[in-house]
Amino acid sequence: MTTPISERLDDVEAARESGRRKMDWAAQHMPICASLREDFEADQPFAGERIGMAMHVEAKTAILAELLAKGGAEVAITGCNPLSTHDDVSAALDAVDGVTSYAERGVDDEAYYAAIEAVIDHEPTITVDDGMDLVAAIHEDYPELVDTIVGGCEETTTGVHRLRAMDEDGELDYPVFAVNDTPMKRLFDNVHGTGESSLASIAMTTNLSWAGKTVVVAGYGHCGKGVAKKASGQNADVVVTEVEPRRALEAHMEGYDVMPMAEAAEEGDVFITTTGNRDVVVEEHFEKMQDGVLLANAGHFDVEVDLDALSDLAVDTYEARDGVQAYEMADGRRLNVLAEGRLVNLATPIALGHPVEVMDQSFGIQAVCVREMLENGDAYDAGVHDVPDRLDKEVAEIKLDAEGVAFDSLTDTQAEYMDSWQHGT
Ligand code: NAI
C-alpha cells in the first residue's frame, strides 16, 4: 500500500519549506486562482466532496489542489508522469489541510500505478486527470465507483483523444469536461506554454544556443505552432513535418520549410516532437541524422521517439549531461536524447513546466469546471463534454481584470444586429 509522500522523505520539514516557497511564488502570479479562492473559501462549493487528481505535481498544480481543498473538498493527488513530480512540492501539498499527496519523482511503473490506486482508494466523487490515468483505472479496476462519481475534468490533448475514443466505443460511464479543448486553455497553454517551456528546458539542459540551428518540429498542431514560432523567434531555421494536409499548408504559408521526416532527419540539429502520436522518429531517421543532434519530445507519452530502436542501433550509451543520454552509433555519430524521451518541458532535471501565468488560466478553467460538475452535474450525461462558453469567458474576464485590460462590450443594437438574419445589403 502506497503511503503519502510525507511518510517517505528523510527530511520532510525541509522539503515542505522548500515546496511551500515554490507554491507561494507561483500563487503570487496566479490572479485567477486567487480570485476563485476568495469565492470558494466563502461559498465552500466542494464541501463533502472527494476529489482525486493525477497531474504533474509541481508548484502550479499544487495551487489548484490547494484551491479545491480551500473550497471544502478532500483532495487526494498523485503524479501523471514519473519524472515530472517535485518531491518538495508534493510534501508541502501533503501538509495542506484536506490534501493527501502520493506523488514521488522517479518511481518505477509499479509504484506509479500503486499511487494511482491509493488516490482511488479515497473513493473520489470528482476526478481531475492529465492523460486519463484515473478514468482508465477506475473503469478497468473499480467500476463499482462509477455510480458515485459526479464527473471528471481532463487537462491534455492526449487524455481527451483517449476519452473521445472510449466515448465512441460506449465505454465512458461518467461525464468528463474536455478542459484541454476550450480556448482559454488550448490557445494559451498548448501554444505559448509548450513553446516557451520546451525551448527553455532544452536550452538550460544543454547550454546550447538556438540561433543558427535547424529545428525540426514534428506536428504543427497547437503545441507545434508554439514551438515553431518561439524557435523562429530565437533565430532558428524551422522545419515542420506533418501528416494533415491543412496543417502542413498552414506551416508552409507561415514560411516554414515543410518536408517528410525522412528528409528532415538529414537537416535537423534539434528535433522536437509534438504529435501525441507514436513512432514519429524511428530507425530510418536515426540512420540519417548528423552527429550531435538533440532529440526531444513535448507530446504527452514517451512513444514519439523510438528509443528501443535507438538503443538497438547504438554501440554505446552514456549520460552526456544531466538529463541528456547520448547514443553512439557504429560510425561514431552521437544522438542525444533529452529526458528519456518524456515531456521535455517537465521531465528534464531543471524543468519547471509551463510558465505560471499560463497555468493560472488552465487551472482556473479546471476549478470552474469542477464547480460546474457539482452545481449542474445532472445536466451532463456520461461522455465527453465541451467546457460551456460562459465558463471560458468567466475565466478570461477575471484574467483581463487582473491585468488591468479593459475591453468593449456590444451595444444592444450591435447584439441585435449580430443575432439577426434579416439585415442584408
Ligand atoms: P494537436 O492535435 O493540435 O496537434 C497534433 C498535430 O500532430 C496534428 O496537426 C497532427 O496532424 C500531427 N501529427 C500526428 N501524427 C503525426 C506524425 N506522425 N508526424 C507529423 N505530425 C503528426 O495536439 P496538441 O494540442 O498540439 O497536443 C500535442 C501533444 O502534446 C499531445 O500529446 C498533448 O497531450 C501534448 N501536450 C503537451 C504539453 C506539454 O506541456 N508538453 C501541453 C499540452 C499538450
Tab-separated table of C-alpha atoms and ligand atoms in Angstrom:
chain	number	residue	atom	x	y	z
A	1	MET	CA	0.000	0.000	0.000
A	2	THR	CA	1.440	3.350	-1.018
A	3	THR	CA	1.823	5.867	1.780
A	4	PRO	CA	1.649	9.673	1.448
A	5	ILE	CA	4.946	11.305	0.366
A	6	SER	CA	5.493	12.844	3.829
A	7	GLU	CA	5.988	9.372	5.280
A	8	ARG	CA	8.677	8.532	2.737
A	9	LEU	CA	11.056	11.526	2.863
A	10	ASP	CA	14.101	11.723	5.152
A	11	ASP	CA	13.876	15.443	5.942
A	12	VAL	CA	10.219	16.168	5.456
A	13	GLU	CA	10.295	19.565	7.204
A	14	ALA	CA	12.989	20.911	4.864
A	15	ALA	CA	11.128	19.521	1.853
A	16	ARG	CA	7.887	21.151	2.969
A	17	GLU	CA	9.568	24.508	3.474
A	18	SER	CA	11.178	24.415	0.038
A	19	GLY	CA	7.953	23.254	-1.614
A	20	ARG	CA	5.894	25.911	0.162
A	21	ARG	CA	8.284	28.625	-1.070
A	22	LYS	CA	7.761	27.440	-4.651
A	23	MET	CA	3.985	27.398	-4.150
A	24	ASP	CA	3.967	30.898	-2.639
A	25	TRP	CA	5.921	32.220	-5.623
A	26	ALA	CA	3.514	30.603	-8.077
A	27	ALA	CA	0.480	31.875	-6.141
A	28	GLN	CA	1.710	35.477	-6.456
A	29	HIS	CA	1.382	35.161	-10.250
A	30	MET	CA	-1.940	33.315	-10.372
A	31	PRO	CA	-4.618	36.021	-10.088
A	32	ILE	CA	-7.383	33.797	-11.479
A	33	CYS	CA	-6.833	31.114	-8.855
A	34	ALA	CA	-6.553	33.849	-6.199
A	35	SER	CA	-9.888	35.354	-7.194
A	36	LEU	CA	-11.597	31.948	-7.275
A	37	ARG	CA	-10.066	31.115	-3.906
A	38	GLU	CA	-11.790	34.117	-2.327
A	39	ASP	CA	-15.135	32.914	-3.671
A	40	PHE	CA	-14.580	29.264	-2.820
A	41	GLU	CA	-13.429	29.972	0.735
A	42	ALA	CA	-16.626	31.938	1.307
A	43	ASP	CA	-19.047	29.609	-0.531
A	44	GLN	CA	-17.472	26.163	0.153
A	45	PRO	CA	-18.800	24.725	-3.140
A	46	PHE	CA	-16.928	21.435	-2.710
A	47	ALA	CA	-17.893	20.696	0.916
A	48	GLY	CA	-18.268	16.966	1.447
A	49	GLU	CA	-16.766	16.076	-1.965
A	50	ARG	CA	-13.678	13.927	-2.557
A	51	ILE	CA	-11.532	14.986	-5.500
A	52	GLY	CA	-8.991	12.543	-6.983
A	53	MET	CA	-6.231	14.106	-9.084
A	54	ALA	CA	-3.470	12.635	-11.297
A	55	MET	CA	-1.449	15.575	-12.607
A	56	HIS	CA	2.117	16.871	-12.869
A	57	VAL	CA	2.761	17.603	-9.196
A	58	GLU	CA	4.718	20.838	-9.168
A	59	ALA	CA	4.055	24.292	-7.770
A	60	LYS	CA	1.252	25.466	-10.070
A	61	THR	CA	-0.719	22.232	-9.830
A	62	ALA	CA	-0.286	22.419	-6.073
A	63	ILE	CA	-2.082	25.792	-6.102
A	64	LEU	CA	-5.026	24.156	-7.899
A	65	ALA	CA	-5.138	21.266	-5.416
A	66	GLU	CA	-4.982	23.714	-2.514
A	67	LEU	CA	-7.708	25.847	-4.110
A	68	LEU	CA	-10.043	22.845	-4.322
A	69	ALA	CA	-9.281	21.935	-0.699
A	70	LYS	CA	-9.954	25.544	0.418
A	71	GLY	CA	-13.331	25.186	-1.291
A	72	GLY	CA	-14.176	22.340	1.081
A	73	ALA	CA	-13.019	19.237	-0.810
A	74	GLU	CA	-10.961	16.350	0.471
A	75	VAL	CA	-8.237	16.091	-2.211
A	76	ALA	CA	-6.024	13.069	-2.979
A	77	ILE	CA	-3.359	13.611	-5.637
A	78	THR	CA	-0.562	11.756	-7.428
A	79	GLY	CA	1.595	12.358	-10.499
A	80	CYS	CA	0.689	11.725	-14.137
A	81	ASN	CA	4.307	11.190	-15.211
A	82	PRO	CA	7.045	9.548	-13.136
A	83	LEU	CA	9.567	12.271	-13.916
A	84	SER	CA	7.569	15.477	-13.511
A	85	THR	CA	6.937	15.420	-9.747
A	86	HIS	CA	8.751	17.868	-7.470
A	87	ASP	CA	9.060	15.958	-4.198
A	88	ASP	CA	9.332	19.109	-2.096
A	89	VAL	CA	6.100	20.484	-3.569
A	90	SER	CA	4.431	17.107	-3.105
A	91	ALA	CA	5.458	17.203	0.586
A	92	ALA	CA	4.237	20.802	1.026
A	93	LEU	CA	0.934	19.869	-0.571
A	94	ASP	CA	0.589	16.846	1.680
A	95	ALA	CA	0.821	19.251	4.628
A	96	VAL	CA	-2.166	21.307	3.416
A	97	ASP	CA	-5.364	20.644	5.375
A	98	GLY	CA	-7.614	18.357	3.356
A	99	VAL	CA	-4.917	17.237	0.889
A	100	THR	CA	-3.071	13.901	0.715
A	101	SER	CA	-0.257	13.681	-1.854
A	102	TYR	CA	1.194	10.362	-3.001
A	103	ALA	CA	3.365	11.770	-5.819
A	104	GLU	CA	7.086	10.991	-5.823
A	105	ARG	CA	9.620	11.629	-8.557
A	106	GLY	CA	11.355	8.788	-10.380
A	107	VAL	CA	9.223	5.918	-9.112
A	108	ASP	CA	9.025	2.717	-11.188
A	109	ASP	CA	5.879	1.633	-13.019
A	110	GLU	CA	4.640	-0.482	-10.133
A	111	ALA	CA	4.903	2.347	-7.601
A	112	TYR	CA	3.427	4.810	-10.125
A	113	TYR	CA	0.264	2.731	-10.554
A	114	ALA	CA	0.117	1.906	-6.825
A	115	ALA	CA	-0.070	5.667	-6.164
A	116	ILE	CA	-2.957	5.966	-8.637
A	117	GLU	CA	-4.728	3.184	-6.738
A	118	ALA	CA	-4.056	4.982	-3.459
A	119	VAL	CA	-5.869	8.050	-4.848
A	120	ILE	CA	-8.758	5.869	-5.991
A	121	ASP	CA	-8.944	4.332	-2.500
A	122	HIS	CA	-10.233	7.734	-1.357
A	123	GLU	CA	-13.330	6.956	-3.481
A	124	PRO	CA	-13.383	10.249	-5.402
A	125	THR	CA	-16.649	11.879	-6.388
A	126	ILE	CA	-14.785	14.016	-8.963
A	127	THR	CA	-11.654	13.107	-10.976
A	128	VAL	CA	-9.160	15.597	-12.404
A	129	ASP	CA	-6.752	13.964	-14.866
A	130	ASP	CA	-3.861	14.889	-17.119
A	131	GLY	CA	-3.665	11.958	-19.547
A	132	MET	CA	-6.705	9.959	-18.372
A	133	ASP	CA	-4.916	7.597	-15.990
A	134	LEU	CA	-7.568	7.896	-13.261
A	135	VAL	CA	-10.530	7.464	-15.585
A	136	ALA	CA	-8.872	4.408	-17.145
A	137	ALA	CA	-8.001	2.787	-13.806
A	138	ILE	CA	-11.477	3.424	-12.369
A	139	HIS	CA	-13.255	1.963	-15.411
A	140	GLU	CA	-10.934	-1.052	-15.610
A	141	ASP	CA	-10.456	-1.948	-11.966
A	142	TYR	CA	-13.015	-0.093	-9.822
A	143	PRO	CA	-16.236	0.080	-11.904
A	144	GLU	CA	-18.263	-0.032	-8.681
A	145	LEU	CA	-17.155	3.576	-8.008
A	146	VAL	CA	-18.711	4.943	-11.201
A	147	ASP	CA	-22.161	5.330	-9.639
A	148	THR	CA	-20.915	7.771	-7.007
A	149	ILE	CA	-18.689	9.787	-9.357
A	150	VAL	CA	-20.335	13.046	-10.387
A	151	GLY	CA	-17.892	13.757	-13.213
A	152	GLY	CA	-14.351	14.485	-14.277
A	153	CYS	CA	-12.092	17.009	-15.973
A	154	GLU	CA	-9.280	16.219	-18.433
A	155	GLU	CA	-6.342	18.559	-18.907
A	156	THR	CA	-4.458	17.433	-22.019
A	157	THR	CA	-4.920	16.641	-25.726
A	158	THR	CA	-3.849	13.014	-25.416
A	159	GLY	CA	-6.244	12.434	-22.500
A	160	VAL	CA	-9.126	13.993	-24.453
A	161	HIS	CA	-8.257	11.835	-27.503
A	162	ARG	CA	-8.347	8.700	-25.367
A	163	LEU	CA	-11.618	9.790	-23.717
A	164	ARG	CA	-13.298	10.502	-27.041
A	165	ALA	CA	-12.224	7.048	-28.316
A	166	MET	CA	-13.617	5.498	-25.137
A	167	ASP	CA	-16.848	7.512	-25.514
A	168	GLU	CA	-17.252	6.405	-29.154
A	169	ASP	CA	-16.941	2.784	-28.019
A	170	GLY	CA	-19.703	3.462	-25.464
A	171	GLU	CA	-17.278	2.681	-22.642
A	172	LEU	CA	-17.115	6.029	-20.825
A	173	ASP	CA	-19.515	5.790	-17.906
A	174	TYR	CA	-19.449	9.279	-16.434
A	175	PRO	CA	-19.323	12.843	-17.818
A	176	VAL	CA	-15.917	14.440	-18.351
A	177	PHE	CA	-15.112	18.003	-19.429
A	178	ALA	CA	-12.562	18.313	-22.245
A	179	VAL	CA	-10.744	21.133	-20.462
A	180	ASN	CA	-7.901	20.881	-22.987
A	181	ASP	CA	-10.116	21.873	-25.898
A	182	THR	CA	-11.509	25.120	-24.529
A	183	PRO	CA	-9.961	28.342	-25.913
A	184	MET	CA	-8.746	29.686	-22.542
A	185	LYS	CA	-6.672	26.518	-22.170
A	186	ARG	CA	-5.593	25.338	-25.597
A	187	LEU	CA	-4.810	28.667	-27.257
A	188	PHE	CA	-2.502	29.654	-24.403
A	189	ASP	CA	-1.240	26.578	-22.543
A	190	ASN	CA	-0.563	24.353	-25.563
A	191	VAL	CA	0.724	27.150	-27.780
A	192	HIS	CA	2.622	29.606	-25.554
A	193	GLY	CA	3.183	27.322	-22.580
A	194	THR	CA	4.611	24.384	-24.513
A	195	GLY	CA	6.545	26.668	-26.848
A	196	GLU	CA	8.245	28.706	-24.146
A	197	SER	CA	8.870	25.957	-21.616
A	198	SER	CA	10.110	23.324	-24.071
A	199	LEU	CA	12.663	25.691	-25.595
A	200	ALA	CA	13.733	26.969	-22.172
A	201	SER	CA	14.162	23.446	-20.832
A	202	ILE	CA	16.204	22.301	-23.861
A	203	ALA	CA	18.439	25.386	-23.728
A	204	MET	CA	19.048	25.109	-19.976
A	205	THR	CA	19.629	21.358	-20.076
A	206	THR	CA	22.152	21.525	-22.927
A	207	ASN	CA	23.603	25.048	-22.517
A	208	LEU	CA	23.329	25.361	-26.319
A	209	SER	CA	22.055	28.221	-28.464
A	210	TRP	CA	19.053	28.302	-30.787
A	211	ALA	CA	20.477	30.899	-33.176
A	212	GLY	CA	21.606	29.351	-36.432
A	213	LYS	CA	20.246	25.892	-35.607
A	214	THR	CA	17.811	23.950	-37.765
A	215	VAL	CA	14.931	22.902	-35.534
A	216	VAL	CA	12.626	20.168	-36.818
A	217	VAL	CA	9.160	20.387	-35.262
A	218	ALA	CA	7.097	17.217	-35.752
A	219	GLY	CA	3.390	18.077	-35.740
A	220	TYR	CA	2.001	21.533	-36.475
A	221	GLY	CA	-0.918	21.438	-34.061
A	222	HIS	CA	-1.353	23.752	-31.080
A	223	CYS	CA	1.888	22.725	-29.367
A	224	GLY	CA	3.840	22.520	-32.628
A	225	LYS	CA	2.751	26.037	-33.634
A	226	GLY	CA	4.019	27.401	-30.341
A	227	VAL	CA	7.331	25.561	-30.536
A	228	ALA	CA	7.872	26.594	-34.181
A	229	LYS	CA	7.039	30.255	-33.567
A	230	LYS	CA	9.230	30.590	-30.481
A	231	ALA	CA	12.147	28.720	-32.114
A	232	SER	CA	11.870	31.016	-35.096
A	233	GLY	CA	11.821	33.965	-32.684
A	234	GLN	CA	15.156	32.726	-31.285
A	235	ASN	CA	16.657	32.879	-34.816
A	236	ALA	CA	16.491	29.173	-35.587
A	237	ASP	CA	15.543	27.841	-39.026
A	238	VAL	CA	12.361	25.844	-38.550
A	239	VAL	CA	11.375	22.730	-40.487
A	240	VAL	CA	7.895	21.267	-39.924
A	241	THR	CA	6.732	17.690	-40.535
A	242	GLU	CA	3.001	16.896	-40.661
A	243	VAL	CA	0.540	14.213	-41.740
A	244	GLU	CA	-2.522	16.507	-42.013
A	245	PRO	CA	-2.608	18.420	-45.319
A	246	ARG	CA	-4.193	21.642	-43.978
A	247	ARG	CA	-1.793	21.832	-41.085
A	248	ALA	CA	1.115	21.224	-43.483
A	249	LEU	CA	-0.198	24.035	-45.697
A	250	GLU	CA	-0.611	26.368	-42.736
A	251	ALA	CA	3.031	25.760	-41.786
A	252	HIS	CA	4.121	26.367	-45.377
A	253	MET	CA	2.164	29.664	-45.510
A	254	GLU	CA	3.782	30.735	-42.234
A	255	GLY	CA	7.091	30.493	-44.063
A	256	TYR	CA	8.447	27.290	-42.542
A	257	ASP	CA	10.045	24.525	-44.613
A	258	VAL	CA	7.685	21.562	-44.725
A	259	MET	CA	9.013	18.122	-45.642
A	260	PRO	CA	8.711	14.450	-44.678
A	261	MET	CA	10.658	13.334	-41.606
A	262	ALA	CA	12.769	11.103	-43.879
A	263	GLU	CA	14.206	14.313	-45.424
A	264	ALA	CA	14.115	16.459	-42.284
A	265	ALA	CA	16.216	13.822	-40.478
A	266	GLU	CA	19.219	14.863	-42.550
A	267	GLU	CA	18.693	18.598	-41.981
A	268	GLY	CA	17.933	18.964	-38.291
A	269	ASP	CA	20.168	19.913	-35.382
A	270	VAL	CA	17.286	19.672	-32.901
A	271	PHE	CA	14.147	17.516	-33.222
A	272	ILE	CA	11.075	18.309	-31.107
A	273	THR	CA	8.057	16.022	-31.411
A	274	THR	CA	4.612	17.440	-30.575
A	275	THR	CA	2.239	14.993	-32.276
A	276	GLY	CA	0.579	12.973	-29.499
A	277	ASN	CA	1.280	10.029	-31.837
A	278	ARG	CA	3.818	7.205	-31.713
A	279	ASP	CA	6.904	6.231	-33.785
A	280	VAL	CA	7.385	9.680	-35.259
A	281	VAL	CA	11.190	9.472	-35.212
A	282	VAL	CA	12.354	5.906	-35.931
A	283	GLU	CA	15.306	3.839	-37.120
A	284	GLU	CA	15.359	5.025	-40.755
A	285	HIS	CA	15.572	8.596	-39.420
A	286	PHE	CA	18.293	7.871	-36.829
A	287	GLU	CA	20.412	6.408	-39.617
A	288	LYS	CA	20.414	9.717	-41.496
A	289	MET	CA	20.953	12.144	-38.609
A	290	GLN	CA	24.054	14.249	-38.103
A	291	ASP	CA	26.484	13.824	-35.240
A	292	GLY	CA	25.382	15.704	-32.097
A	293	VAL	CA	21.674	16.117	-32.800
A	294	LEU	CA	19.283	16.686	-29.910
A	295	LEU	CA	16.100	14.611	-29.710
A	296	ALA	CA	13.319	15.970	-27.505
A	297	ASN	CA	9.648	15.112	-27.108
A	298	ALA	CA	6.964	17.554	-25.970
A	299	GLY	CA	3.997	15.219	-26.607
A	300	HIS	CA	2.291	13.528	-23.678
A	301	PHE	CA	3.752	9.998	-23.810
A	302	ASP	CA	7.313	8.796	-24.327
A	303	VAL	CA	6.499	6.940	-27.550
A	304	GLU	CA	7.178	9.614	-30.185
A	305	VAL	CA	10.900	8.851	-30.451
A	306	ASP	CA	11.547	5.108	-30.833
A	307	LEU	CA	14.081	4.652	-28.051
A	308	ASP	CA	14.114	0.863	-28.326
A	309	ALA	CA	15.275	1.102	-31.931
A	310	LEU	CA	17.835	3.749	-30.960
A	311	SER	CA	19.192	1.501	-28.199
A	312	ASP	CA	19.442	-1.394	-30.644
A	313	LEU	CA	21.394	0.743	-33.131
A	314	ALA	CA	23.769	2.151	-30.517
A	315	VAL	CA	27.172	0.605	-29.799
A	316	ASP	CA	27.457	2.661	-26.623
A	317	THR	CA	25.218	4.859	-24.496
A	318	TYR	CA	26.122	7.174	-21.643
A	319	GLU	CA	24.857	10.215	-19.729
A	320	ALA	CA	26.368	13.180	-21.585
A	321	ARG	CA	24.912	15.755	-19.147
A	322	ASP	CA	22.197	15.696	-16.503
A	323	GLY	CA	19.050	14.900	-18.443
A	324	VAL	CA	20.895	14.067	-21.691
A	325	GLN	CA	21.565	10.470	-22.735
A	326	ALA	CA	23.990	10.057	-25.669
A	327	TYR	CA	23.588	7.099	-28.022
A	328	GLU	CA	26.765	6.423	-30.001
A	329	MET	CA	26.368	4.833	-33.415
A	330	ALA	CA	28.839	2.388	-35.012
A	331	ASP	CA	30.095	5.194	-37.298
A	332	GLY	CA	30.836	7.439	-34.286
A	333	ARG	CA	27.773	9.759	-34.531
A	334	ARG	CA	26.197	10.708	-31.201
A	335	LEU	CA	22.443	11.210	-30.977
A	336	ASN	CA	21.384	12.883	-27.730
A	337	VAL	CA	18.018	12.155	-26.129
A	338	LEU	CA	16.642	14.574	-23.531
A	339	ALA	CA	14.573	13.496	-20.510
A	340	GLU	CA	14.381	9.856	-21.622
A	341	GLY	CA	12.010	10.907	-24.400
A	342	ARG	CA	9.435	12.128	-21.875
A	343	LEU	CA	7.812	15.600	-21.897
A	344	VAL	CA	10.921	17.742	-22.245
A	345	ASN	CA	9.401	20.797	-20.565
A	346	LEU	CA	8.500	18.798	-17.469
A	347	ALA	CA	10.919	15.903	-17.152
A	348	THR	CA	14.480	17.247	-17.504
A	349	PRO	CA	16.196	17.704	-14.126
A	350	ILE	CA	15.837	21.513	-14.313
A	351	ALA	CA	12.376	21.514	-15.938
A	352	LEU	CA	9.742	23.763	-14.417
A	353	GLY	CA	6.845	23.097	-16.797
A	354	HIS	CA	4.741	25.876	-18.273
A	355	PRO	CA	5.065	29.473	-17.117
A	356	VAL	CA	2.956	30.231	-14.062
A	357	GLU	CA	0.625	32.726	-15.768
A	358	VAL	CA	-0.348	30.174	-18.414
A	359	MET	CA	-1.174	27.522	-15.836
A	360	ASP	CA	-3.254	30.033	-13.892
A	361	GLN	CA	-5.578	30.079	-16.907
A	362	SER	CA	-5.644	26.299	-17.358
A	363	PHE	CA	-6.247	25.682	-13.674
A	364	GLY	CA	-8.815	28.474	-13.439
A	365	ILE	CA	-10.766	26.540	-16.072
A	366	GLN	CA	-10.257	23.269	-14.159
A	367	ALA	CA	-11.583	24.864	-10.971
A	368	VAL	CA	-14.734	26.330	-12.549
A	369	CYS	CA	-15.358	23.014	-14.340
A	370	VAL	CA	-15.243	21.133	-11.036
A	371	ARG	CA	-17.672	23.716	-9.627
A	372	GLU	CA	-19.943	23.272	-12.682
A	373	MET	CA	-19.961	19.460	-12.319
A	374	LEU	CA	-21.092	19.795	-8.723
A	375	GLU	CA	-23.632	22.560	-9.340
A	376	ASN	CA	-25.145	21.208	-12.576
A	377	GLY	CA	-23.862	17.626	-12.835
A	378	ASP	CA	-27.319	16.300	-13.702
A	379	ALA	CA	-27.235	18.283	-16.940
A	380	TYR	CA	-24.317	16.199	-18.236
A	381	ASP	CA	-24.743	12.606	-19.449
A	382	ALA	CA	-21.902	10.105	-19.430
A	383	GLY	CA	-19.437	11.090	-22.169
A	384	VAL	CA	-17.052	13.881	-23.163
A	385	HIS	CA	-18.385	17.452	-22.896
A	386	ASP	CA	-17.082	20.778	-24.140
A	387	VAL	CA	-16.477	23.372	-21.451
A	388	PRO	CA	-19.511	25.729	-21.533
A	389	ASP	CA	-18.543	29.011	-23.207
A	390	ARG	CA	-19.805	31.058	-20.260
A	391	LEU	CA	-17.187	29.399	-18.010
A	392	ASP	CA	-14.410	30.058	-20.530
A	393	LYS	CA	-15.467	33.718	-20.702
A	394	GLU	CA	-15.743	33.976	-16.915
A	395	VAL	CA	-12.096	32.975	-16.552
A	396	ALA	CA	-10.983	35.294	-19.390
A	397	GLU	CA	-12.721	38.215	-17.715
A	398	ILE	CA	-11.067	37.546	-14.342
A	399	LYS	CA	-7.676	37.484	-16.085
A	400	LEU	CA	-8.280	40.688	-18.076
A	401	ASP	CA	-9.445	42.407	-14.921
A	402	ALA	CA	-6.298	41.294	-13.069
A	403	GLU	CA	-4.140	42.564	-15.945
A	404	GLY	CA	-5.961	45.898	-15.911
A	405	VAL	CA	-7.060	45.397	-19.524
A	406	ALA	CA	-10.387	46.995	-20.394
A	407	PHE	CA	-12.340	45.867	-23.437
A	408	ASP	CA	-15.539	46.812	-25.231
A	409	SER	CA	-18.925	45.170	-24.994
A	410	LEU	CA	-21.633	45.001	-27.627
A	411	THR	CA	-24.289	47.710	-27.620
A	412	ASP	CA	-27.887	46.435	-27.677
A	413	THR	CA	-28.152	47.450	-31.332
A	414	GLN	CA	-24.961	45.566	-32.179
A	415	ALA	CA	-26.107	42.477	-30.306
A	416	GLU	CA	-29.430	42.546	-32.121
A	417	TYR	CA	-27.657	43.045	-35.485
A	418	MET	CA	-25.279	40.124	-34.884
A	419	ASP	CA	-28.180	37.833	-33.950
A	420	SER	CA	-30.347	38.794	-36.891
A	421	TRP	CA	-30.578	37.160	-40.323
A	422	GLN	CA	-32.877	39.870	-41.691
A	423	HIS	CA	-30.286	42.635	-42.133
A	424	GLY	CA	-28.709	42.284	-45.593
A	425	THR	CA	-27.167	44.682	-48.084
B	1	NAI	P1	-2.997	18.789	-31.934
B	1	NAI	O1	-3.976	17.700	-32.255
B	1	NAI	O2	-3.420	20.205	-32.026
B	1	NAI	O3	-1.688	18.629	-32.856
B	1	NAI	C1	-1.040	17.423	-33.132
B	1	NAI	C2	-0.543	17.508	-34.585
B	1	NAI	O4	0.347	16.416	-34.841
B	1	NAI	C3	-1.677	17.407	-35.602
B	1	NAI	O5	-1.617	18.501	-36.509
B	1	NAI	C4	-1.425	16.073	-36.302
B	1	NAI	O6	-1.804	16.083	-37.666
B	1	NAI	C5	0.090	15.955	-36.160
B	1	NAI	N1	0.598	14.586	-36.296
B	1	NAI	C6	0.047	13.426	-35.878
B	1	NAI	N2	0.838	12.392	-36.223
B	1	NAI	C7	1.929	12.903	-36.855
B	1	NAI	C8	3.105	12.339	-37.426
B	1	NAI	N3	3.318	11.014	-37.431
B	1	NAI	N4	4.000	13.179	-37.992
B	1	NAI	C9	3.788	14.527	-38.007
B	1	NAI	N5	2.696	15.127	-37.474
B	1	NAI	C10	1.778	14.310	-36.905
B	1	NAI	O7	-2.465	18.436	-30.471
B	1	NAI	P2	-1.716	19.435	-29.439
B	1	NAI	O8	-2.707	20.137	-28.606
B	1	NAI	O9	-0.695	20.194	-30.174
B	1	NAI	O10	-1.009	18.345	-28.473
B	1	NAI	C11	0.043	17.506	-28.980
B	1	NAI	C12	0.603	16.638	-27.853
B	1	NAI	O11	1.202	17.480	-26.859
B	1	NAI	C13	-0.427	15.797	-27.102
B	1	NAI	O12	0.169	14.576	-26.719
B	1	NAI	C14	-0.723	16.629	-25.874
B	1	NAI	O13	-1.253	15.858	-24.821
B	1	NAI	C15	0.650	17.167	-25.578
B	1	NAI	N6	0.710	18.394	-24.777
B	1	NAI	C16	1.905	18.613	-24.171
B	1	NAI	C17	2.064	19.710	-23.378
B	1	NAI	C18	3.359	19.916	-22.693
B	1	NAI	O14	3.373	20.535	-21.642
B	1	NAI	N7	4.462	19.461	-23.253
B	1	NAI	C19	0.980	20.698	-23.173
B	1	NAI	C20	-0.208	20.429	-23.944
B	1	NAI	C21	-0.315	19.301	-24.725
